[in-house]
Amino acid sequence: MKTEYRERRKSEPLSMRHLLTVADLKSAEIDRIFAITEDLKTKFEDGLREALLPGRVMALLFEKPSLRTRVSFEAGMINLGGSSLFLGGDVGFGARESVADFGRVLSEYVDVIVVRAYRHQTAVDLAGYSSCSVINGLTDLAHPCQALADLYTLKEHVGPLQGSKLAYVGDGNNVARSLAEGCGKTGIEFVMATPEGYRFDDSFVEFLKKEVPALKMTVTSDPAEAVRGAAAVYTDVWTSMGQEDESKKRRKVFAPYQINAKLMAEAPGDALFMHCLPAHRGEEVTDEVIDGPQSVVVQQAANRLHVQKGILAWILGAQG
Ligand code: CP
Ligand code: NVA
């Protein structure tokens, strides 16, 4: 089957979409991205690299380090017949000129921009001034491409997502926010075990109520309670990029939230262990769990490639 696909032309600005948060997507659009992903992944595994995006150019504008996001987007675009430009510090983003001028100019050269920025507002501003699609490759607020790959991975293991339960144990950070949005959009119950002071702030809770009203979310301080009945137990680092000066304090606060064999024993025996990586082994997760039979962290990372391809084909096809 050839993937349905229609290229967006520069002359079609009204059909242009950005992907800055999972909440930007309708549930049906997530289904559509996953359907394209599944088709492309099956072909990839059969040795086929369907060139859906010949001549298309993607810019990766990164203020922070990255292995998975950078390489999966670059490799994915090459698989799709397009090419990519990695733009690190040397282009002077945020230093040589305004974000507005930067976005207006860069988007004249490329078809899509993936931005990894310290401040979410930087990505919002860039999207606001760009004449091409902008995809969030991680900000302090959100990591939508990660959450989409995680939900896709979960779906591969448990089948239809509706009605399953994801337990997130740890910091209420960018990854947690995107997972909460994604769970709401796909009918997964989201249970979060997070110490007070590190939970979603009131404004984000209000945002969820308004933008993702279907989300069923519970917040607790008890990791054991959170993981009971969960299809997957998810954690992320306690100290995200940019928070390094808080790491000593965070190690102390989050110590009771470590995912270890004792905590996994409270979850169903077939519960998956999930982590976006990179992991701080010995902090949020023990070697025994992350290297154990329930861990799907490498599949999650591998699916970044396939889901980024689904996102790129969808966003450049602008199929609403
Ligand atoms: N999970 C993730 O986004 O990894 P990188 O920071 O290596 O891109
Ligand atoms: N929460 C982490 C995710 C890294 C992929 C961070 O922002 O550093």
Short mmCIF file of C-alpha atoms and ligand atoms in Angstrom, two decimals:
data_model
loop_
_atom_site.label_atom_id
_atom_site.label_comp_id
_atom_site.label_asym_id
_atom_site.label_seq_id
_atom_site.Cartn_x
_atom_site.Cartn_y
_atom_site.Cartn_z
CA MET A 1 0.00 0.00 0.00
CA LYS A 2 1.36 3.41 -0.90
CA THR A 3 1.06 5.88 1.96
CA GLU A 4 -1.55 8.54 1.19
CA TYR A 5 0.32 11.76 1.05
CA ARG A 6 0.05 15.18 -0.47
CA GLU A 7 2.90 17.64 -0.33
CA ARG A 8 2.25 21.08 1.09
CA ARG A 9 3.30 23.86 -1.19
CA LYS A 10 4.72 27.13 0.10
CA SER A 11 1.71 28.78 -1.53
CA GLU A 12 -0.65 27.00 0.90
CA PRO A 13 -0.03 28.83 4.18
CA LEU A 14 -3.51 28.20 5.54
CA SER A 15 -2.94 24.46 5.67
CA MET A 16 0.31 24.87 7.60
CA ARG A 17 0.47 23.28 11.03
CA HIS A 18 2.89 23.50 13.93
CA LEU A 19 3.43 20.83 16.57
CA LEU A 20 4.42 22.54 19.80
CA THR A 21 2.43 20.43 22.26
CA VAL A 22 0.48 17.18 22.05
CA ALA A 23 -2.61 19.25 22.89
CA ASP A 24 -2.23 20.87 19.45
CA LEU A 25 -3.38 17.58 17.94
CA LYS A 26 -6.88 16.19 17.73
CA SER A 27 -7.24 12.52 18.74
CA ALA A 28 -7.97 11.65 15.11
CA GLU A 29 -4.74 13.37 14.05
CA ILE A 30 -2.75 11.24 16.49
CA ASP A 31 -4.45 8.19 14.98
CA ARG A 32 -3.49 9.45 11.53
CA ILE A 33 0.17 10.01 12.53
CA PHE A 34 0.26 6.52 14.06
CA ALA A 35 -1.27 4.99 10.91
CA ILE A 36 1.39 6.66 8.72
CA THR A 37 4.04 5.57 11.23
CA GLU A 38 2.89 1.96 11.17
CA ASP A 39 2.92 1.88 7.38
CA LEU A 40 6.39 3.44 7.18
CA LYS A 41 7.77 1.24 9.96
CA THR A 42 6.51 -1.93 8.29
CA LYS A 43 8.12 -0.85 5.02
CA PHE A 44 11.36 0.09 6.82
CA GLU A 45 11.50 -3.35 8.41
CA ASP A 46 11.03 -4.85 4.94
CA GLY A 47 14.00 -2.83 3.71
CA LEU A 48 11.92 -0.13 1.97
CA ARG A 49 12.53 3.58 2.53
CA GLU A 50 9.58 5.24 0.87
CA ALA A 51 10.69 8.64 -0.49
CA LEU A 52 7.63 10.67 0.49
CA LEU A 53 9.49 13.95 0.89
CA PRO A 54 11.98 14.29 -1.98
CA GLY A 55 13.81 17.60 -1.98
CA ARG A 56 12.27 18.67 1.32
CA VAL A 57 14.63 20.30 3.79
CA MET A 58 14.40 20.22 7.58
CA ALA A 59 16.37 22.50 9.89
CA LEU A 60 17.18 21.30 13.40
CA LEU A 61 17.71 24.32 15.60
CA PHE A 62 19.03 23.08 18.92
CA GLU A 63 20.00 25.05 22.04
CA LYS A 64 20.58 21.87 24.11
CA PRO A 65 22.34 18.54 23.49
CA SER A 66 20.46 15.62 21.94
CA LEU A 67 21.09 12.11 20.69
CA ARG A 68 17.66 10.59 20.04
CA THR A 69 15.71 13.63 18.84
CA ARG A 70 18.45 14.95 16.61
CA VAL A 71 19.51 11.67 15.01
CA SER A 72 16.03 10.17 14.64
CA PHE A 73 14.76 13.31 12.89
CA GLU A 74 17.85 13.51 10.65
CA ALA A 75 17.82 9.82 9.76
CA GLY A 76 14.05 9.87 9.34
CA MET A 77 14.17 12.78 6.90
CA ILE A 78 16.90 11.05 4.90
CA ASN A 79 14.79 7.84 4.83
CA LEU A 80 11.94 9.94 3.42
CA GLY A 81 14.11 11.27 0.59
CA GLY A 82 14.64 14.72 2.08
CA SER A 83 17.62 16.25 3.82
CA SER A 84 18.38 18.05 7.03
CA LEU A 85 20.56 20.82 8.35
CA PHE A 86 21.74 20.74 11.94
CA LEU A 87 21.99 24.27 13.30
CA GLY A 88 23.82 24.47 16.60
CA GLY A 89 25.36 27.49 18.31
CA ASP A 90 27.16 28.78 15.20
CA VAL A 91 24.00 30.26 13.61
CA GLY A 92 23.65 32.59 16.58
CA PHE A 93 20.03 31.71 17.40
CA GLY A 94 18.96 34.01 20.24
CA ALA A 95 22.21 35.96 20.07
CA ARG A 96 22.81 37.59 16.69
CA GLU A 97 19.29 38.72 15.79
CA SER A 98 15.73 38.59 17.05
CA VAL A 99 13.78 35.32 17.07
CA ALA A 100 11.33 37.05 14.73
CA ASP A 101 13.97 37.85 12.09
CA PHE A 102 15.53 34.43 12.55
CA GLY A 103 12.23 32.63 12.02
CA ARG A 104 11.17 34.78 9.07
CA VAL A 105 14.47 34.13 7.27
CA LEU A 106 15.12 30.47 8.16
CA SER A 107 11.61 29.47 7.10
CA GLU A 108 12.26 30.89 3.63
CA TYR A 109 15.01 28.29 3.18
CA VAL A 110 13.50 25.15 4.65
CA ASP A 111 10.19 23.29 4.73
CA VAL A 112 10.12 22.43 8.43
CA ILE A 113 12.01 23.49 11.55
CA VAL A 114 12.55 21.27 14.59
CA VAL A 115 13.49 23.43 17.56
CA ARG A 116 14.94 22.40 20.91
CA ALA A 117 14.93 25.42 23.19
CA TYR A 118 15.34 26.21 26.87
CA ARG A 119 12.18 28.33 26.98
CA HIS A 120 8.93 27.11 25.45
CA GLN A 121 8.11 30.71 24.55
CA THR A 122 11.10 30.68 22.18
CA ALA A 123 9.48 27.85 20.20
CA VAL A 124 6.11 29.64 20.28
CA ASP A 125 7.70 32.85 19.00
CA LEU A 126 9.66 31.01 16.32
CA ALA A 127 6.46 29.34 15.10
CA GLY A 128 4.67 32.67 15.15
CA TYR A 129 7.18 34.25 12.79
CA SER A 130 7.93 31.27 10.54
CA SER A 131 6.32 30.63 7.18
CA CYS A 132 6.91 26.88 7.54
CA SER A 133 5.88 24.30 10.12
CA VAL A 134 7.71 24.29 13.44
CA ILE A 135 8.00 21.12 15.54
CA ASN A 136 8.95 21.19 19.21
CA GLY A 137 11.96 18.91 19.77
CA LEU A 138 11.85 19.64 23.55
CA THR A 139 11.37 22.78 25.60
CA ASP A 140 11.11 23.34 29.34
CA LEU A 141 7.34 22.91 28.99
CA ALA A 142 6.87 20.01 26.61
CA HIS A 143 8.36 17.13 24.66
CA PRO A 144 5.54 16.16 22.30
CA CYS A 145 7.51 13.98 19.87
CA GLN A 146 8.76 11.90 22.79
CA ALA A 147 5.26 11.37 24.17
CA LEU A 148 3.91 10.39 20.75
CA ALA A 149 6.68 7.78 20.33
CA ASP A 150 5.96 6.51 23.85
CA LEU A 151 2.25 6.11 23.19
CA TYR A 152 3.03 4.39 19.91
CA THR A 153 5.35 1.99 21.77
CA LEU A 154 2.69 1.31 24.39
CA LYS A 155 0.16 0.62 21.63
CA GLU A 156 2.51 -1.92 20.06
CA HIS A 157 2.59 -3.77 23.37
CA VAL A 158 -0.92 -3.46 24.75
CA GLY A 159 -3.04 -2.90 21.61
CA PRO A 160 -5.79 -0.27 21.74
CA LEU A 161 -4.80 2.40 24.26
CA GLN A 162 -8.30 3.34 25.41
CA GLY A 163 -8.86 2.29 29.02
CA SER A 164 -5.27 1.37 29.90
CA LYS A 165 -3.35 3.06 32.68
CA LEU A 166 0.04 4.77 32.62
CA ALA A 167 1.82 5.42 35.93
CA TYR A 168 4.34 8.24 35.83
CA VAL A 169 6.63 8.36 38.86
CA GLY A 170 8.95 11.33 39.30
CA ASP A 171 9.26 14.98 38.31
CA GLY A 172 6.27 16.83 36.84
CA ASN A 173 8.42 18.00 33.94
CA ASN A 174 8.22 18.50 30.16
CA VAL A 175 7.96 14.76 29.44
CA ALA A 176 5.28 14.27 32.11
CA ARG A 177 3.21 17.17 30.73
CA SER A 178 3.30 15.82 27.19
CA LEU A 179 2.46 12.32 28.39
CA ALA A 180 -0.53 13.66 30.34
CA GLU A 181 -1.79 15.45 27.22
CA GLY A 182 -1.19 12.35 25.10
CA CYS A 183 -2.97 10.09 27.59
CA GLY A 184 -5.97 12.39 27.57
CA LYS A 185 -6.06 12.43 23.78
CA THR A 186 -5.85 8.63 23.51
CA GLY A 187 -8.07 7.56 26.42
CA ILE A 188 -5.34 6.37 28.78
CA GLU A 189 -5.70 6.99 32.51
CA PHE A 190 -2.71 9.00 33.74
CA VAL A 191 -1.61 8.46 37.33
CA MET A 192 1.25 10.51 38.61
CA ALA A 193 3.32 9.99 41.77
CA THR A 194 5.23 13.18 42.38
CA PRO A 195 6.39 14.97 45.53
CA GLU A 196 4.60 18.16 46.43
CA GLY A 197 6.32 21.15 44.91
CA TYR A 198 7.20 19.22 41.75
CA ARG A 199 3.69 18.60 40.43
CA PHE A 200 1.99 20.37 37.54
CA ASP A 201 1.39 24.00 38.39
CA ASP A 202 -2.11 25.44 38.58
CA SER A 203 -1.92 27.09 35.19
CA PHE A 204 -1.02 23.80 33.48
CA VAL A 205 -3.80 21.97 35.34
CA GLU A 206 -6.23 24.64 34.09
CA PHE A 207 -4.79 24.24 30.57
CA LEU A 208 -5.38 20.48 30.74
CA LYS A 209 -8.97 20.95 31.90
CA LYS A 210 -9.66 23.30 29.01
CA GLU A 211 -7.62 21.76 26.18
CA VAL A 212 -7.68 18.06 27.12
CA PRO A 213 -11.01 17.71 28.94
CA ALA A 214 -11.15 13.93 28.44
CA LEU A 215 -8.00 13.39 30.53
CA LYS A 216 -8.50 11.17 33.57
CA MET A 217 -5.63 12.13 35.89
CA THR A 218 -4.81 11.26 39.49
CA VAL A 219 -1.93 12.72 41.47
CA THR A 220 -0.48 11.03 44.55
CA SER A 221 2.65 11.10 46.69
CA ASP A 222 2.67 7.29 46.89
CA PRO A 223 4.55 5.55 44.03
CA ALA A 224 3.26 2.10 45.07
CA GLU A 225 -0.33 3.30 44.84
CA ALA A 226 0.36 4.84 41.42
CA VAL A 227 1.81 1.72 39.79
CA ARG A 228 -0.93 -0.71 40.91
CA GLY A 229 -2.85 -1.90 37.85
CA ALA A 230 -0.66 0.09 35.45
CA ALA A 231 0.13 -1.16 31.95
CA ALA A 232 3.36 0.83 32.08
CA VAL A 233 5.51 2.47 34.73
CA TYR A 234 7.27 5.54 33.35
CA THR A 235 9.96 7.75 34.78
CA ASP A 236 12.33 10.49 33.63
CA VAL A 237 15.38 12.15 35.15
CA TRP A 238 14.92 14.06 38.38
CA THR A 239 17.06 16.93 37.07
CA SER A 240 16.30 18.07 33.54
CA MET A 241 18.66 19.95 31.25
CA GLY A 242 19.00 23.50 32.57
CA GLN A 243 18.25 22.54 36.21
CA GLU A 244 21.71 21.21 37.05
CA ASP A 245 22.20 23.64 39.94
CA GLU A 246 19.21 21.99 41.71
CA SER A 247 20.45 18.43 41.31
CA LYS A 248 21.66 17.92 44.89
CA LYS A 249 18.34 19.01 46.36
CA ARG A 250 16.36 17.03 43.79
CA ARG A 251 18.29 13.81 44.50
CA LYS A 252 17.16 14.06 48.10
CA VAL A 253 13.52 14.98 47.40
CA PHE A 254 13.02 12.30 44.75
CA ALA A 255 14.88 9.44 46.47
CA PRO A 256 11.61 7.72 47.58
CA TYR A 257 10.42 7.83 43.95
CA GLN A 258 13.12 5.60 42.48
CA ILE A 259 11.86 2.82 40.20
CA ASN A 260 13.47 -0.31 41.60
CA ALA A 261 12.54 -4.00 41.77
CA LYS A 262 10.54 -3.43 44.97
CA LEU A 263 8.37 -0.79 43.33
CA MET A 264 7.97 -2.79 40.10
CA ALA A 265 6.71 -5.70 42.23
CA GLU A 266 3.70 -3.49 43.14
CA ALA A 267 2.80 -3.21 39.43
CA PRO A 268 1.28 -6.04 37.38
CA GLY A 269 3.88 -8.65 36.39
CA ASP A 270 3.55 -7.72 32.72
CA ALA A 271 3.79 -3.95 33.25
CA LEU A 272 6.29 -2.25 30.97
CA PHE A 273 9.07 -0.07 32.29
CA MET A 274 9.43 3.09 30.21
CA HIS A 275 11.94 5.96 30.17
CA CYS A 276 12.56 8.60 27.51
CA LEU A 277 16.34 8.41 28.04
CA PRO A 278 18.98 9.54 28.75
CA ALA A 279 18.71 7.89 32.17
CA HIS A 280 20.59 8.74 35.33
CA ARG A 281 21.05 5.14 36.41
CA GLY A 282 21.06 4.69 40.17
CA GLU A 283 18.88 7.79 40.59
CA GLU A 284 15.39 7.55 39.08
CA VAL A 285 15.88 3.90 38.03
CA THR A 286 18.10 1.00 39.02
CA ASP A 287 20.17 -0.98 36.51
CA GLU A 288 18.13 -4.04 37.42
CA VAL A 289 14.89 -2.45 36.20
CA ILE A 290 16.13 -0.55 33.16
CA ASP A 291 18.06 -3.61 31.94
CA GLY A 292 15.35 -6.05 33.03
CA PRO A 293 12.78 -7.97 30.96
CA GLN A 294 9.98 -5.42 31.47
CA SER A 295 12.04 -2.54 30.11
CA VAL A 296 11.15 -1.21 26.64
CA VAL A 297 13.44 1.81 26.70
CA VAL A 298 15.35 0.81 23.57
CA GLN A 299 12.11 0.20 21.64
CA GLN A 300 10.91 3.65 22.74
CA ALA A 301 14.11 5.20 21.42
CA ALA A 302 13.89 3.16 18.20
CA ASN A 303 10.31 4.27 17.67
CA ARG A 304 11.42 7.89 17.77
CA LEU A 305 12.69 7.29 14.21
CA HIS A 306 9.42 5.84 12.96
CA VAL A 307 7.14 8.31 14.71
CA GLN A 308 9.22 11.33 13.60
CA LYS A 309 8.74 10.05 10.05
CA GLY A 310 5.00 9.81 10.66
CA ILE A 311 5.00 13.37 12.04
CA LEU A 312 7.05 14.74 9.13
CA ALA A 313 4.92 13.04 6.48
CA TRP A 314 1.75 14.24 8.23
CA ILE A 315 2.84 17.81 8.86
CA LEU A 316 4.31 18.34 5.39
CA GLY A 317 1.27 16.71 3.87
CA ALA A 318 -0.88 19.05 6.02
CA GLN A 319 -3.80 16.66 6.04
CA GLY A 320 -5.53 18.59 8.86
N1 CP B 1 14.64 11.41 24.76
C1 CP B 1 15.27 12.39 24.12
O1 CP B 1 14.68 13.38 23.65
O2 CP B 1 16.62 12.21 24.00
P1 CP B 1 17.66 13.28 23.46
O3 CP B 1 17.75 14.36 24.50
O4 CP B 1 18.94 12.51 23.31
O5 CP B 1 17.15 13.82 22.15
N1 NVA B 2 13.19 15.97 31.10
C1 NVA B 2 14.42 15.77 30.35
C2 NVA B 2 14.12 15.03 29.10
C3 NVA B 2 15.31 14.72 28.23
C4 NVA B 2 14.95 14.01 26.96
C5 NVA B 2 15.08 17.11 30.06
O1 NVA B 2 14.36 18.07 29.74
O2 NVA B 2 16.29 17.21 30.19
#
